[in-house]
Tab-separated table of N, CA, C and O in Angstrom:
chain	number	residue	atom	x	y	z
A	1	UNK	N	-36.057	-52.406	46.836
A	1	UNK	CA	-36.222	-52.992	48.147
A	1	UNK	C	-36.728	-51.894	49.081
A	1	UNK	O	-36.275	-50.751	49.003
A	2	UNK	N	-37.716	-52.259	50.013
A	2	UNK	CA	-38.498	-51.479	50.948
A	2	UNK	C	-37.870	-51.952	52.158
A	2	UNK	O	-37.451	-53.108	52.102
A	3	UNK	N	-37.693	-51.262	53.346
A	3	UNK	CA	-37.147	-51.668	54.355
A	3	UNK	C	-38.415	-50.694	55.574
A	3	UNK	O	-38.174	-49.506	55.788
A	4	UNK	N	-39.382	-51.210	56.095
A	4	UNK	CA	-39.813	-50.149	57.350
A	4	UNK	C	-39.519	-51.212	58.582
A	4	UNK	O	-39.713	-52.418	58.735
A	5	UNK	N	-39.027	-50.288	59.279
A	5	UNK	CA	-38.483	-50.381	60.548
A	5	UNK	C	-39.510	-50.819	61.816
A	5	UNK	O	-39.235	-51.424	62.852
A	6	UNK	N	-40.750	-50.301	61.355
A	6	UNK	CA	-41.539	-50.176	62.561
A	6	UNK	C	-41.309	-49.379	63.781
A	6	UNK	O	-41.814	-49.561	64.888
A	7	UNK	N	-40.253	-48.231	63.319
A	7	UNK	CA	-39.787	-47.036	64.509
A	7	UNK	C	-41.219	-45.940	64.314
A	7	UNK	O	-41.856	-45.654	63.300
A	8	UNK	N	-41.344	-45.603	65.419
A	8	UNK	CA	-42.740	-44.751	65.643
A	8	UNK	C	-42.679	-43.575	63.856
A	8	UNK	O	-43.416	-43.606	62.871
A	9	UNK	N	-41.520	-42.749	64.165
A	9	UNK	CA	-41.701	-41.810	63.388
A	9	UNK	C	-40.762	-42.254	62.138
A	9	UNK	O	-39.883	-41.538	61.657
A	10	UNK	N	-40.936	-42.929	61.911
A	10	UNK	CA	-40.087	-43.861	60.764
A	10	UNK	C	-40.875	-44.545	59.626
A	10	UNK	O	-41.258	-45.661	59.978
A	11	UNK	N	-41.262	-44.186	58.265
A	11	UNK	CA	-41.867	-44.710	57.384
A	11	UNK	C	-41.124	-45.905	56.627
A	11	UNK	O	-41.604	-47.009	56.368
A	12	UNK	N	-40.098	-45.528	56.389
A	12	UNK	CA	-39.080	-46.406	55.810
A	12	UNK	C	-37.942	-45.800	55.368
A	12	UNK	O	-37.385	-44.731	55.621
A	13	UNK	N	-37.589	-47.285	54.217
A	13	UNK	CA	-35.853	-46.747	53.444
A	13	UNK	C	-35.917	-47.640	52.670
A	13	UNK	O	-36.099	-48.833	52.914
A	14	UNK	N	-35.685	-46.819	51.084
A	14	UNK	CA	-35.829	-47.436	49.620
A	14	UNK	C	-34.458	-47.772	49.305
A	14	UNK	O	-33.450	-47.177	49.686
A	15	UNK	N	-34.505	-48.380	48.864
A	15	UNK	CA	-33.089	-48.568	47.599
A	15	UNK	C	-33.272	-49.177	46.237
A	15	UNK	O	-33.718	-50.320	46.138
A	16	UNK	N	-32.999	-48.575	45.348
A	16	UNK	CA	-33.196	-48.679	44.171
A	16	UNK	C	-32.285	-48.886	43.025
A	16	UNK	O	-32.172	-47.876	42.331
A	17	UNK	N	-31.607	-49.907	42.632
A	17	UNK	CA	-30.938	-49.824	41.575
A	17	UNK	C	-31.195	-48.858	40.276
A	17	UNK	O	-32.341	-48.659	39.873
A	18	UNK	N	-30.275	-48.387	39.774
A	18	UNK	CA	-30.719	-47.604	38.128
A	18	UNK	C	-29.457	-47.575	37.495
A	18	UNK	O	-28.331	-47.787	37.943
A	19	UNK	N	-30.005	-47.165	35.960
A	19	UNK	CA	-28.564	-47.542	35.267
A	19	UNK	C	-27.873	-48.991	34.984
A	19	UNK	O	-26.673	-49.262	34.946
A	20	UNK	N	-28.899	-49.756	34.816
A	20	UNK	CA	-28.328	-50.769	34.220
A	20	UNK	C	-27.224	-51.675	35.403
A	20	UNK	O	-26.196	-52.313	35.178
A	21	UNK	N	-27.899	-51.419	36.593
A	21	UNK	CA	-27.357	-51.724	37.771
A	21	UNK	C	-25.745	-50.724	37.898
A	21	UNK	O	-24.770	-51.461	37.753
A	22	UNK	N	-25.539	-49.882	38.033
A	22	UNK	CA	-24.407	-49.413	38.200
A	22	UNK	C	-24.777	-48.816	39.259
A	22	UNK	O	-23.951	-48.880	40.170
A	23	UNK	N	-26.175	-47.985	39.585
A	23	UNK	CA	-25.982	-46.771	40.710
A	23	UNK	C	-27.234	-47.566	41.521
A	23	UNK	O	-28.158	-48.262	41.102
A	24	UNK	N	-26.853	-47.158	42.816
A	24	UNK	CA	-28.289	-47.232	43.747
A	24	UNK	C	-28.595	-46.316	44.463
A	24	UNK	O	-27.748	-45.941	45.275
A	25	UNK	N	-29.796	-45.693	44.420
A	25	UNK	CA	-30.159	-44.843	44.879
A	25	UNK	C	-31.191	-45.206	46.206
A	25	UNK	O	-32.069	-46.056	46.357
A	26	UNK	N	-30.783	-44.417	46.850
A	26	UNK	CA	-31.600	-44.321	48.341
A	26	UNK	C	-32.296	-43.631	49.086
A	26	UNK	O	-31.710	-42.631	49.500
A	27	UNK	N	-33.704	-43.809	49.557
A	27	UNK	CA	-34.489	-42.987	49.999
A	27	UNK	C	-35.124	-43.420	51.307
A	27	UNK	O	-35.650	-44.521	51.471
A	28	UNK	N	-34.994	-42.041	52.636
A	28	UNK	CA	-35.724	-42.445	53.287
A	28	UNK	C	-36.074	-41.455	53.850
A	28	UNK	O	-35.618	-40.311	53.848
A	29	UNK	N	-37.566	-42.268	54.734
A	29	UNK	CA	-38.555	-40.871	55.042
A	29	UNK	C	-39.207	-41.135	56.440
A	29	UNK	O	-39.993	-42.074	56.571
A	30	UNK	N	-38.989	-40.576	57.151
A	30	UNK	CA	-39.590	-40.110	58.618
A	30	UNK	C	-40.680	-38.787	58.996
A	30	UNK	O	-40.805	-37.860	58.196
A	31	UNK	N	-41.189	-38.811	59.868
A	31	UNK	CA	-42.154	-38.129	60.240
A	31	UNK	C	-41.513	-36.897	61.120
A	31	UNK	O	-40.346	-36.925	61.511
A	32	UNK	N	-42.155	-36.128	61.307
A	32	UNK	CA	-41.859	-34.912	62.368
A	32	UNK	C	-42.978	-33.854	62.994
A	32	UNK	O	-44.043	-33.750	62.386
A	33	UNK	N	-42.801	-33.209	63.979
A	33	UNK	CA	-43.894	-32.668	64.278
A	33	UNK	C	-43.187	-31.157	64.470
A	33	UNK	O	-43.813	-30.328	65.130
A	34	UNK	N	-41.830	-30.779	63.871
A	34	UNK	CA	-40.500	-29.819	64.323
A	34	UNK	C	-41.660	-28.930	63.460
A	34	UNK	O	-42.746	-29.461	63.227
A	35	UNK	N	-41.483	-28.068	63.173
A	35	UNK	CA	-41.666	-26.599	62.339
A	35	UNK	C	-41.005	-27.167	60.606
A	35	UNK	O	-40.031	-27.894	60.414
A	36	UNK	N	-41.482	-26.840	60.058
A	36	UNK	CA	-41.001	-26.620	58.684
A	36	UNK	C	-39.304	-26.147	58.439
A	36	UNK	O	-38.520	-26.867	57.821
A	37	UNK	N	-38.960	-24.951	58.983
A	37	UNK	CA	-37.812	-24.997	58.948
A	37	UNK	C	-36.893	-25.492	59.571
A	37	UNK	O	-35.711	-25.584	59.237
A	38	UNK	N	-37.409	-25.838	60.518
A	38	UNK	CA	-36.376	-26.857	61.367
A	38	UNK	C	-36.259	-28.361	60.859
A	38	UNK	O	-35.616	-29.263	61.394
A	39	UNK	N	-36.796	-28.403	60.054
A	39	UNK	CA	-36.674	-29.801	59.059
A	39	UNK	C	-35.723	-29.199	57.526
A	39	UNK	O	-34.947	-29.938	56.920
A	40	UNK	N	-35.814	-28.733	57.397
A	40	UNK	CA	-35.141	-27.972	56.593
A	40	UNK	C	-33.630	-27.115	56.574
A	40	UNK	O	-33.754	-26.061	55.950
A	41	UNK	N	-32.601	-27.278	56.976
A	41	UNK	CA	-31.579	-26.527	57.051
A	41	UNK	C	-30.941	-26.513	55.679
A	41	UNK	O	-31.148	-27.457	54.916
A	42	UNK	N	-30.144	-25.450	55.309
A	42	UNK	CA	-29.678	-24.817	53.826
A	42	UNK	C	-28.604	-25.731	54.204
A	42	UNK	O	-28.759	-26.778	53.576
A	43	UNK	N	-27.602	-25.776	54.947
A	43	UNK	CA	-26.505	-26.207	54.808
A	43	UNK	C	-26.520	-27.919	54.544
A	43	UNK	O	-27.224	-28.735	55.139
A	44	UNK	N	-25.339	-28.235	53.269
A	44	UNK	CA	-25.820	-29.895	53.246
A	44	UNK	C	-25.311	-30.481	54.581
A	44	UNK	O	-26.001	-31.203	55.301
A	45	UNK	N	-24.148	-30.136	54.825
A	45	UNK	CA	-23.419	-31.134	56.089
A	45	UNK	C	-24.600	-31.020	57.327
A	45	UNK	O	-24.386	-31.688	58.339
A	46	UNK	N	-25.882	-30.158	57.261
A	46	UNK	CA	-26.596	-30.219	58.821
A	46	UNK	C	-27.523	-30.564	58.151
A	46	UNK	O	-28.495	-30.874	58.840
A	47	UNK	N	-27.754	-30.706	56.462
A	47	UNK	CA	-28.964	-31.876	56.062
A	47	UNK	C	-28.722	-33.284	56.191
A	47	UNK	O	-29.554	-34.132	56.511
A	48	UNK	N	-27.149	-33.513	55.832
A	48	UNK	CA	-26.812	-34.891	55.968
A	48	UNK	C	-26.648	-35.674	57.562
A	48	UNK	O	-26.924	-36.838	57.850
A	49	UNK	N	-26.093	-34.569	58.458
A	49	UNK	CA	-26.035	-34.929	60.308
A	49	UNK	C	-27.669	-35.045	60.473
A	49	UNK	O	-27.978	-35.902	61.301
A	50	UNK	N	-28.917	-34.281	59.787
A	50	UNK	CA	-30.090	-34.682	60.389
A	50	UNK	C	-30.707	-36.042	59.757
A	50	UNK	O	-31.490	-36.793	60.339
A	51	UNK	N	-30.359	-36.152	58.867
A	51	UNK	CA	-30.620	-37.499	58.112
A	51	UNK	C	-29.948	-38.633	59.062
A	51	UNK	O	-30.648	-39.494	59.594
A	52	UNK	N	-28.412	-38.566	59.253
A	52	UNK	CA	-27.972	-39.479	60.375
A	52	UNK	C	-27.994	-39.820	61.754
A	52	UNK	O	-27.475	-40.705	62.434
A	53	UNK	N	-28.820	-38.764	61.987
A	53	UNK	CA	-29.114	-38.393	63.211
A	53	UNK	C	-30.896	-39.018	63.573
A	53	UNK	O	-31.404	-39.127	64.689
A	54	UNK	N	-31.409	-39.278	62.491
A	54	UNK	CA	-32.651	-39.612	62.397
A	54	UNK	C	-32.883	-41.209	61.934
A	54	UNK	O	-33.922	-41.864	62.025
A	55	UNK	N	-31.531	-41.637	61.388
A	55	UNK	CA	-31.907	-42.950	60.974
A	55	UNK	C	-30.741	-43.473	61.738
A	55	UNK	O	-30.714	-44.691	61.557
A	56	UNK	N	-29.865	-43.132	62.434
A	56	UNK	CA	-29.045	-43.803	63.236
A	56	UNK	C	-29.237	-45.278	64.328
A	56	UNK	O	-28.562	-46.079	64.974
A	57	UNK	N	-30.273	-45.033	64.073
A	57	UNK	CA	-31.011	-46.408	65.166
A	57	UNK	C	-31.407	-47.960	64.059
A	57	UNK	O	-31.776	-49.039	64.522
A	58	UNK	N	-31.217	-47.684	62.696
A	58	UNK	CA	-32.070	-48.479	61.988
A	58	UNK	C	-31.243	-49.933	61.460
A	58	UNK	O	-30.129	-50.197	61.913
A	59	UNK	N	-31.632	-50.438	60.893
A	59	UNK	CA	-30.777	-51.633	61.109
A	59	UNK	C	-30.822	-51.868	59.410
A	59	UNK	O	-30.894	-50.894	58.661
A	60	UNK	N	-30.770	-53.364	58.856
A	60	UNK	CA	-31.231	-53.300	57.365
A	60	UNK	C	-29.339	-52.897	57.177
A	60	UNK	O	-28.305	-53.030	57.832
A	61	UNK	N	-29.946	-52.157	55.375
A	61	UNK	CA	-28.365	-52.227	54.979
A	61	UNK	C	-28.249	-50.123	55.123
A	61	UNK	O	-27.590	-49.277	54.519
A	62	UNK	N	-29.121	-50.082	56.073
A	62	UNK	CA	-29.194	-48.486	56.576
A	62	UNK	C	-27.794	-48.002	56.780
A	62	UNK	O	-27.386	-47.005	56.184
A	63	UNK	N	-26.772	-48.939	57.918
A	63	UNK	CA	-25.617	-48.168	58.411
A	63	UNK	C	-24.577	-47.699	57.288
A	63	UNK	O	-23.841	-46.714	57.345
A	64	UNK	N	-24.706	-48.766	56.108
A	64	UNK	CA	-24.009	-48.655	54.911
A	64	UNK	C	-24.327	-47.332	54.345
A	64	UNK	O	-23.404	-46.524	54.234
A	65	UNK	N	-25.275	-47.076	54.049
A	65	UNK	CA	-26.196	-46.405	53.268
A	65	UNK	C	-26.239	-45.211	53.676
A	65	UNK	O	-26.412	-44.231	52.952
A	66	UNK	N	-26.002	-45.199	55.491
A	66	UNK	CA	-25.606	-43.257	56.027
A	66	UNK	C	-24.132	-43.266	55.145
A	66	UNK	O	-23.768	-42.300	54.474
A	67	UNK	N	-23.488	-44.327	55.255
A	67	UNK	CA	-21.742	-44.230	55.316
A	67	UNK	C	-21.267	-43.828	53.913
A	67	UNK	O	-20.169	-43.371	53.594
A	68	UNK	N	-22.660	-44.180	52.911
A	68	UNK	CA	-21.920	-43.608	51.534
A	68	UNK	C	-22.440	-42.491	51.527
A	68	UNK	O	-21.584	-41.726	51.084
A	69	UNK	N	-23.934	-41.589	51.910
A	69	UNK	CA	-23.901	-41.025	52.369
A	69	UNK	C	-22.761	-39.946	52.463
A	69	UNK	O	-22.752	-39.073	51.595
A	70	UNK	N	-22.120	-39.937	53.118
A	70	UNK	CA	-21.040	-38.710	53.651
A	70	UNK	C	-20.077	-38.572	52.500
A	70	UNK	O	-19.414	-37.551	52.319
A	71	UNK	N	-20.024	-39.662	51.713
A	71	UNK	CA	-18.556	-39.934	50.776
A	71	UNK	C	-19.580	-39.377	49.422
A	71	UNK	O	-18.909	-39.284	48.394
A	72	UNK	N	-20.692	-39.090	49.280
A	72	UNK	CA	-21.003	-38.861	47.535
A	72	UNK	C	-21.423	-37.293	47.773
A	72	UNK	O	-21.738	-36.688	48.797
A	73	UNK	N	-21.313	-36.933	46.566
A	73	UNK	CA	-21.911	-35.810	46.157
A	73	UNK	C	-23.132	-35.356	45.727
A	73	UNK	O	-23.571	-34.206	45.726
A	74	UNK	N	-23.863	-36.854	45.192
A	74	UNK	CA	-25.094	-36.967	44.849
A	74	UNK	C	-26.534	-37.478	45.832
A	74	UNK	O	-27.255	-38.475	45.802
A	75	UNK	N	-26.490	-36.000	46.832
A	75	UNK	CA	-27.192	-35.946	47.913
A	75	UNK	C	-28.351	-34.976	47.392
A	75	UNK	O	-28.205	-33.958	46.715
A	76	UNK	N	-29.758	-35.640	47.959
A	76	UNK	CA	-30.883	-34.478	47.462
A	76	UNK	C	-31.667	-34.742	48.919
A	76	UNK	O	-31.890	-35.873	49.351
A	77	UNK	N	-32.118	-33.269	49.730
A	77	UNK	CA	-32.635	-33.623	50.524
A	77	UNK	C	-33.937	-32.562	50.840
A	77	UNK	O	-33.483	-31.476	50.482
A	78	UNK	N	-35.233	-32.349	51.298
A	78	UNK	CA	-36.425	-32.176	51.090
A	78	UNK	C	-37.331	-32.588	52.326
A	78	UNK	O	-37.400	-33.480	53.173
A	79	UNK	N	-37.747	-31.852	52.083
A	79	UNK	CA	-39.404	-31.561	53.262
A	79	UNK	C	-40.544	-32.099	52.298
A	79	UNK	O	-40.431	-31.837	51.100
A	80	UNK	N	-41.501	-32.744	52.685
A	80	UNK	CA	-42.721	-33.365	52.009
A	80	UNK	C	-43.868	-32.952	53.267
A	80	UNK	O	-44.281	-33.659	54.186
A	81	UNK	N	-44.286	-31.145	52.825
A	81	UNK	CA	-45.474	-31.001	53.864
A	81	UNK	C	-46.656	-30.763	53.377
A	81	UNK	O	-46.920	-30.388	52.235
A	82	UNK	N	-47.645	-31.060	54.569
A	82	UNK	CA	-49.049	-30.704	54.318
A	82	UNK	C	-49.321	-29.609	55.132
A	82	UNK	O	-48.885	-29.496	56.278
A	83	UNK	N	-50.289	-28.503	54.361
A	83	UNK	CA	-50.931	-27.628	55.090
A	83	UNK	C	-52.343	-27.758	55.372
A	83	UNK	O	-52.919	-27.744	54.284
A	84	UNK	N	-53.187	-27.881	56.334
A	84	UNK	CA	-54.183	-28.241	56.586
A	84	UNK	C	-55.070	-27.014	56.833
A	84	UNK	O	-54.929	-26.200	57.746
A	85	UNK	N	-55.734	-27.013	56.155
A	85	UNK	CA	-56.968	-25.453	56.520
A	85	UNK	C	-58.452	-26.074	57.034
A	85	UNK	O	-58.868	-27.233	57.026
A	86	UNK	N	-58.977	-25.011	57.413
A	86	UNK	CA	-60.489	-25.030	57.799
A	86	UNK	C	-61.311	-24.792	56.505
A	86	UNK	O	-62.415	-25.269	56.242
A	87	UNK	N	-60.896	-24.334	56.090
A	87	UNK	CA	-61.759	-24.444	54.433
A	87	UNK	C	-60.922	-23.962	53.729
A	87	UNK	O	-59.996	-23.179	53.945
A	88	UNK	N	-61.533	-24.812	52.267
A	88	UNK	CA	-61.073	-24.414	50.788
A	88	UNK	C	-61.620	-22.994	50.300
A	88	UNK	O	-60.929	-22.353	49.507
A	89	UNK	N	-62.524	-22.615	50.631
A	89	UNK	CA	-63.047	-21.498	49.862
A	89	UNK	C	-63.272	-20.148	50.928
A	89	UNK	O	-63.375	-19.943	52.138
A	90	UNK	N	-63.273	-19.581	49.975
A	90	UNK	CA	-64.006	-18.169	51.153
A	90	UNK	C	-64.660	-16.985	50.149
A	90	UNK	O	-63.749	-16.289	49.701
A	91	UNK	N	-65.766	-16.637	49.751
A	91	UNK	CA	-66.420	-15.888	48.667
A	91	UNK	C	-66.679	-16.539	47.177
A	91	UNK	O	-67.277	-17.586	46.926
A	92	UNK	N	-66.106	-15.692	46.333
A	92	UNK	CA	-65.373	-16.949	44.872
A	92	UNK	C	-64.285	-16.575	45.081
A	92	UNK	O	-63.794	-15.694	44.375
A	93	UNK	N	-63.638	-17.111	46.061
A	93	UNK	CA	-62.217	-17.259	45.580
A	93	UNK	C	-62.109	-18.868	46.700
A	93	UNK	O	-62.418	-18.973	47.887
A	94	UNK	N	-61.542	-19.963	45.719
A	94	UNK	CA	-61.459	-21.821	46.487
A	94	UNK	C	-60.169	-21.858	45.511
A	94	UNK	O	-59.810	-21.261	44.496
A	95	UNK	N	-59.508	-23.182	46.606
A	95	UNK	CA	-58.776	-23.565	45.626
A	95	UNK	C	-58.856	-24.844	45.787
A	95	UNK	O	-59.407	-25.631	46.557
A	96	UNK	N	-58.005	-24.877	44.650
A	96	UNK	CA	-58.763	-26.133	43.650
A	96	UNK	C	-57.461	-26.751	43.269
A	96	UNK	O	-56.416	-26.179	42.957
A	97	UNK	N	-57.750	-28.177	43.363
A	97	UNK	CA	-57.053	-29.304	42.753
A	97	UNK	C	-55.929	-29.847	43.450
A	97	UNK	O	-56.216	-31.003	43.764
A	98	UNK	N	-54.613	-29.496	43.893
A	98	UNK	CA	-53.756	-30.029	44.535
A	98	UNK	C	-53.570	-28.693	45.638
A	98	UNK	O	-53.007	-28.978	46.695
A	99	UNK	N	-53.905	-27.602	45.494
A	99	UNK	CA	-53.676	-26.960	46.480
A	99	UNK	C	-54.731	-26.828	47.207
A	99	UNK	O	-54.762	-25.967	48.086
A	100	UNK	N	-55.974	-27.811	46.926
A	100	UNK	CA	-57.292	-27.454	47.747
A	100	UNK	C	-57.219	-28.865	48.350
A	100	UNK	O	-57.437	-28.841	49.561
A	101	UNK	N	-56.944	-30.233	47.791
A	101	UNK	CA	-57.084	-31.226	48.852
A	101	UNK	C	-56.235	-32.340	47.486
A	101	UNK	O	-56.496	-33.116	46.567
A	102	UNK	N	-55.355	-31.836	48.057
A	102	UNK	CA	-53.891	-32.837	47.317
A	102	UNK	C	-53.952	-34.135	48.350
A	102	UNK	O	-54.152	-34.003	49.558
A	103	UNK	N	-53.770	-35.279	47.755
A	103	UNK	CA	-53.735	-36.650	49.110
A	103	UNK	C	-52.729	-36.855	49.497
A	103	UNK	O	-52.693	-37.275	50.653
A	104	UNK	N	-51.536	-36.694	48.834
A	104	UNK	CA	-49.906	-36.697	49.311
A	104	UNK	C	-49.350	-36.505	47.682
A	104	UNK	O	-49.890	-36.823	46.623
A	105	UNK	N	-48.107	-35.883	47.951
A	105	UNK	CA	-47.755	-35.381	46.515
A	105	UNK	C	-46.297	-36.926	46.742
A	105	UNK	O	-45.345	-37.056	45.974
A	106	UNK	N	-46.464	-37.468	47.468
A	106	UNK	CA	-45.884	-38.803	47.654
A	106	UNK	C	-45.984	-40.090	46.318
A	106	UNK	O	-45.248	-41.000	45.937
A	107	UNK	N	-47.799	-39.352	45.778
A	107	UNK	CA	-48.814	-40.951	45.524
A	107	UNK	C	-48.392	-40.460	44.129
A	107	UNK	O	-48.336	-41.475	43.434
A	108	UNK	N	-47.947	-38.979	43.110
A	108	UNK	CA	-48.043	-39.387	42.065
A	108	UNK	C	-49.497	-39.301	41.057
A	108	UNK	O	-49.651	-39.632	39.882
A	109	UNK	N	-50.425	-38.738	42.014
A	109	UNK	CA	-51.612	-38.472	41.850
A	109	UNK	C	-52.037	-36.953	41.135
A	109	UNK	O	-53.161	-36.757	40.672
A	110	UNK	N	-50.927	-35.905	41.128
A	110	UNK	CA	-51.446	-34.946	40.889
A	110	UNK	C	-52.374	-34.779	40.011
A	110	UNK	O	-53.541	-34.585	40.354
A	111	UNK	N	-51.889	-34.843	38.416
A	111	UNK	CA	-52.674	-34.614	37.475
A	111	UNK	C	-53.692	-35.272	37.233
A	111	UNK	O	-54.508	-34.725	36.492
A	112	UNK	N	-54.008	-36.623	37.742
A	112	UNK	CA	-54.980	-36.910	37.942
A	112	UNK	C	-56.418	-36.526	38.977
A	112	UNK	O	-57.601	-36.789	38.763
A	113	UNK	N	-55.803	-35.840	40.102
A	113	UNK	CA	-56.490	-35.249	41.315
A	113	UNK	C	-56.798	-33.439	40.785
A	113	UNK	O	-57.501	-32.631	41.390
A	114	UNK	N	-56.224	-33.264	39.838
A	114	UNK	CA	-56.653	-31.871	38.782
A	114	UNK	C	-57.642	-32.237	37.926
A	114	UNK	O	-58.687	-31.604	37.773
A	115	UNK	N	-57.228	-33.624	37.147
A	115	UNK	CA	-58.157	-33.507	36.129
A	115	UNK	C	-59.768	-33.737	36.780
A	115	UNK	O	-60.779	-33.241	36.283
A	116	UNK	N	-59.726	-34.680	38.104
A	116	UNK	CA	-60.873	-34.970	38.323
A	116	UNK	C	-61.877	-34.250	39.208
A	116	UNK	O	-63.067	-34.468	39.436
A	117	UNK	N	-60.833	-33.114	39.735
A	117	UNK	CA	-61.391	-31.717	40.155
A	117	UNK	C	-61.939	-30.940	39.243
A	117	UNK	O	-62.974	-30.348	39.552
A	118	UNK	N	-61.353	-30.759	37.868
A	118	UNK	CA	-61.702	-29.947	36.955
A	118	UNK	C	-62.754	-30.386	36.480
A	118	UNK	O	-63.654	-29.593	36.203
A	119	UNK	N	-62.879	-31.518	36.304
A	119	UNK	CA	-64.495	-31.909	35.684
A	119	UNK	C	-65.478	-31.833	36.716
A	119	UNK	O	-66.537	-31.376	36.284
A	120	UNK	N	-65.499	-32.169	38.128
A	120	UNK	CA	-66.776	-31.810	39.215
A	120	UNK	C	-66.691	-30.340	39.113
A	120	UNK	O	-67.626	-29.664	39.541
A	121	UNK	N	-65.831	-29.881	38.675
A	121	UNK	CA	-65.995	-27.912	39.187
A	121	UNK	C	-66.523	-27.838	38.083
A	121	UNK	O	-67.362	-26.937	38.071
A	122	UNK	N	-66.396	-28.557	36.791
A	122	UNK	CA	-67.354	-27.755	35.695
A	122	UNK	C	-68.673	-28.270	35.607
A	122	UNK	O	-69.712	-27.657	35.362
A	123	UNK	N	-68.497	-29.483	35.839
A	123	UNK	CA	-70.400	-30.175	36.214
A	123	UNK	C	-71.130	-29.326	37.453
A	123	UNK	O	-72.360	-29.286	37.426
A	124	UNK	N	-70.592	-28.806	38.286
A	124	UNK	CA	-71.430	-27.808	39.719
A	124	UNK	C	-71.501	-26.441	39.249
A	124	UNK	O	-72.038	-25.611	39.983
A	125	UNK	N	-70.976	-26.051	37.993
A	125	UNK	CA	-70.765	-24.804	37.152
A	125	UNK	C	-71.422	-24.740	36.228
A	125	UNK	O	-71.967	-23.660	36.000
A	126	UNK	N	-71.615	-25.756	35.412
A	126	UNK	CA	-73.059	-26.246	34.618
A	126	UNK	C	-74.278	-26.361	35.268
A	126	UNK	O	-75.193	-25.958	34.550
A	127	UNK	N	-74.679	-26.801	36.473
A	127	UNK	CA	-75.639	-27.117	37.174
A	127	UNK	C	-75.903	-26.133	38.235
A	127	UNK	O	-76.709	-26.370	39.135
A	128	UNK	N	-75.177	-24.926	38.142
A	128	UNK	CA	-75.613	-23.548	39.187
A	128	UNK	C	-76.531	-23.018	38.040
A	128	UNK	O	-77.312	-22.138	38.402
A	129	UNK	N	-76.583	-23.341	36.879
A	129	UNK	CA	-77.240	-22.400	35.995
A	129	UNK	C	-76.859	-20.901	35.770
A	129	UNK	O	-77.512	-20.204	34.994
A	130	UNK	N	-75.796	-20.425	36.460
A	130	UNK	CA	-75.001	-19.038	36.033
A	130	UNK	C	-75.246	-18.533	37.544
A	130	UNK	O	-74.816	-17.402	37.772
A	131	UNK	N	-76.050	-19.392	38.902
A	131	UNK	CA	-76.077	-18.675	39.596
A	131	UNK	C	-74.848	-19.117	40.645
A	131	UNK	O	-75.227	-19.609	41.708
A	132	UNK	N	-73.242	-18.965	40.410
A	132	UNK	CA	-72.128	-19.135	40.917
A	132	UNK	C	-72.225	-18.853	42.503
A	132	UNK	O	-71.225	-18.964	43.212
């Protein structure tokens, strides 16, 4: 089940049965414009207060879902960033494949967004004629 809210910086909130229905697992993901580490704190209890602190407004079976939340142990929590450059390359040295123009490491796309880098870099490598 998908739940989006339609809150500005709010993508949604998953829940997922697994295990033969015994466990459900829950995911949700918001936007930010904070710094990297400020999305990020080491400590779980100020990963879990920013998580509740961020979905506290949401409705759905969300309030449940902070509330087990606090009671499990089986908490995983994570930054999903992009770095954006002015260019991939500079001399011969580019990079290539997910660290040169990854689309979201969200989609599941990697090895496919390698493999299909790796074949245009060797067809423009074939077709320089050795002049790189």
């Amino acid at each position: 089940m998908f739940h989006q809210p339609g809150v500005d910086d709010m993508w949604g909130c998953m829940a997922m049965k697994v295990w033969d229905n015994t466990e459900l697992r829950v995911s949700v993901g918001f936007t930010s414009e904070e710094a990297y580490r400020e999305m990020l704190p080491r400590d779980l209890m100020a990963q879990k207060r920013l998580v509740a602190e961020r979905c506290e407004s949401l409705r759905w079976e969300v309030p449940r879902f902070l509330k087990a939340m606090w009671e499990t142990d089986a908490f995983h929590y994570d930054v999903v960033a992009q770095i954006r450059m002015d260019r991939w390359s500079r001399g011969r040295v580019a990079l290539l494949s997910d660290a040169g123009f990854c689309c979201s490491p969200l989609t599941g796309q990697g090895t496919s967004v390698a493999l299909t880098a790796a074949h245009v870099l060797a067809g423009e490598l074939h077709l320089s004629d050795g002049d790189h």
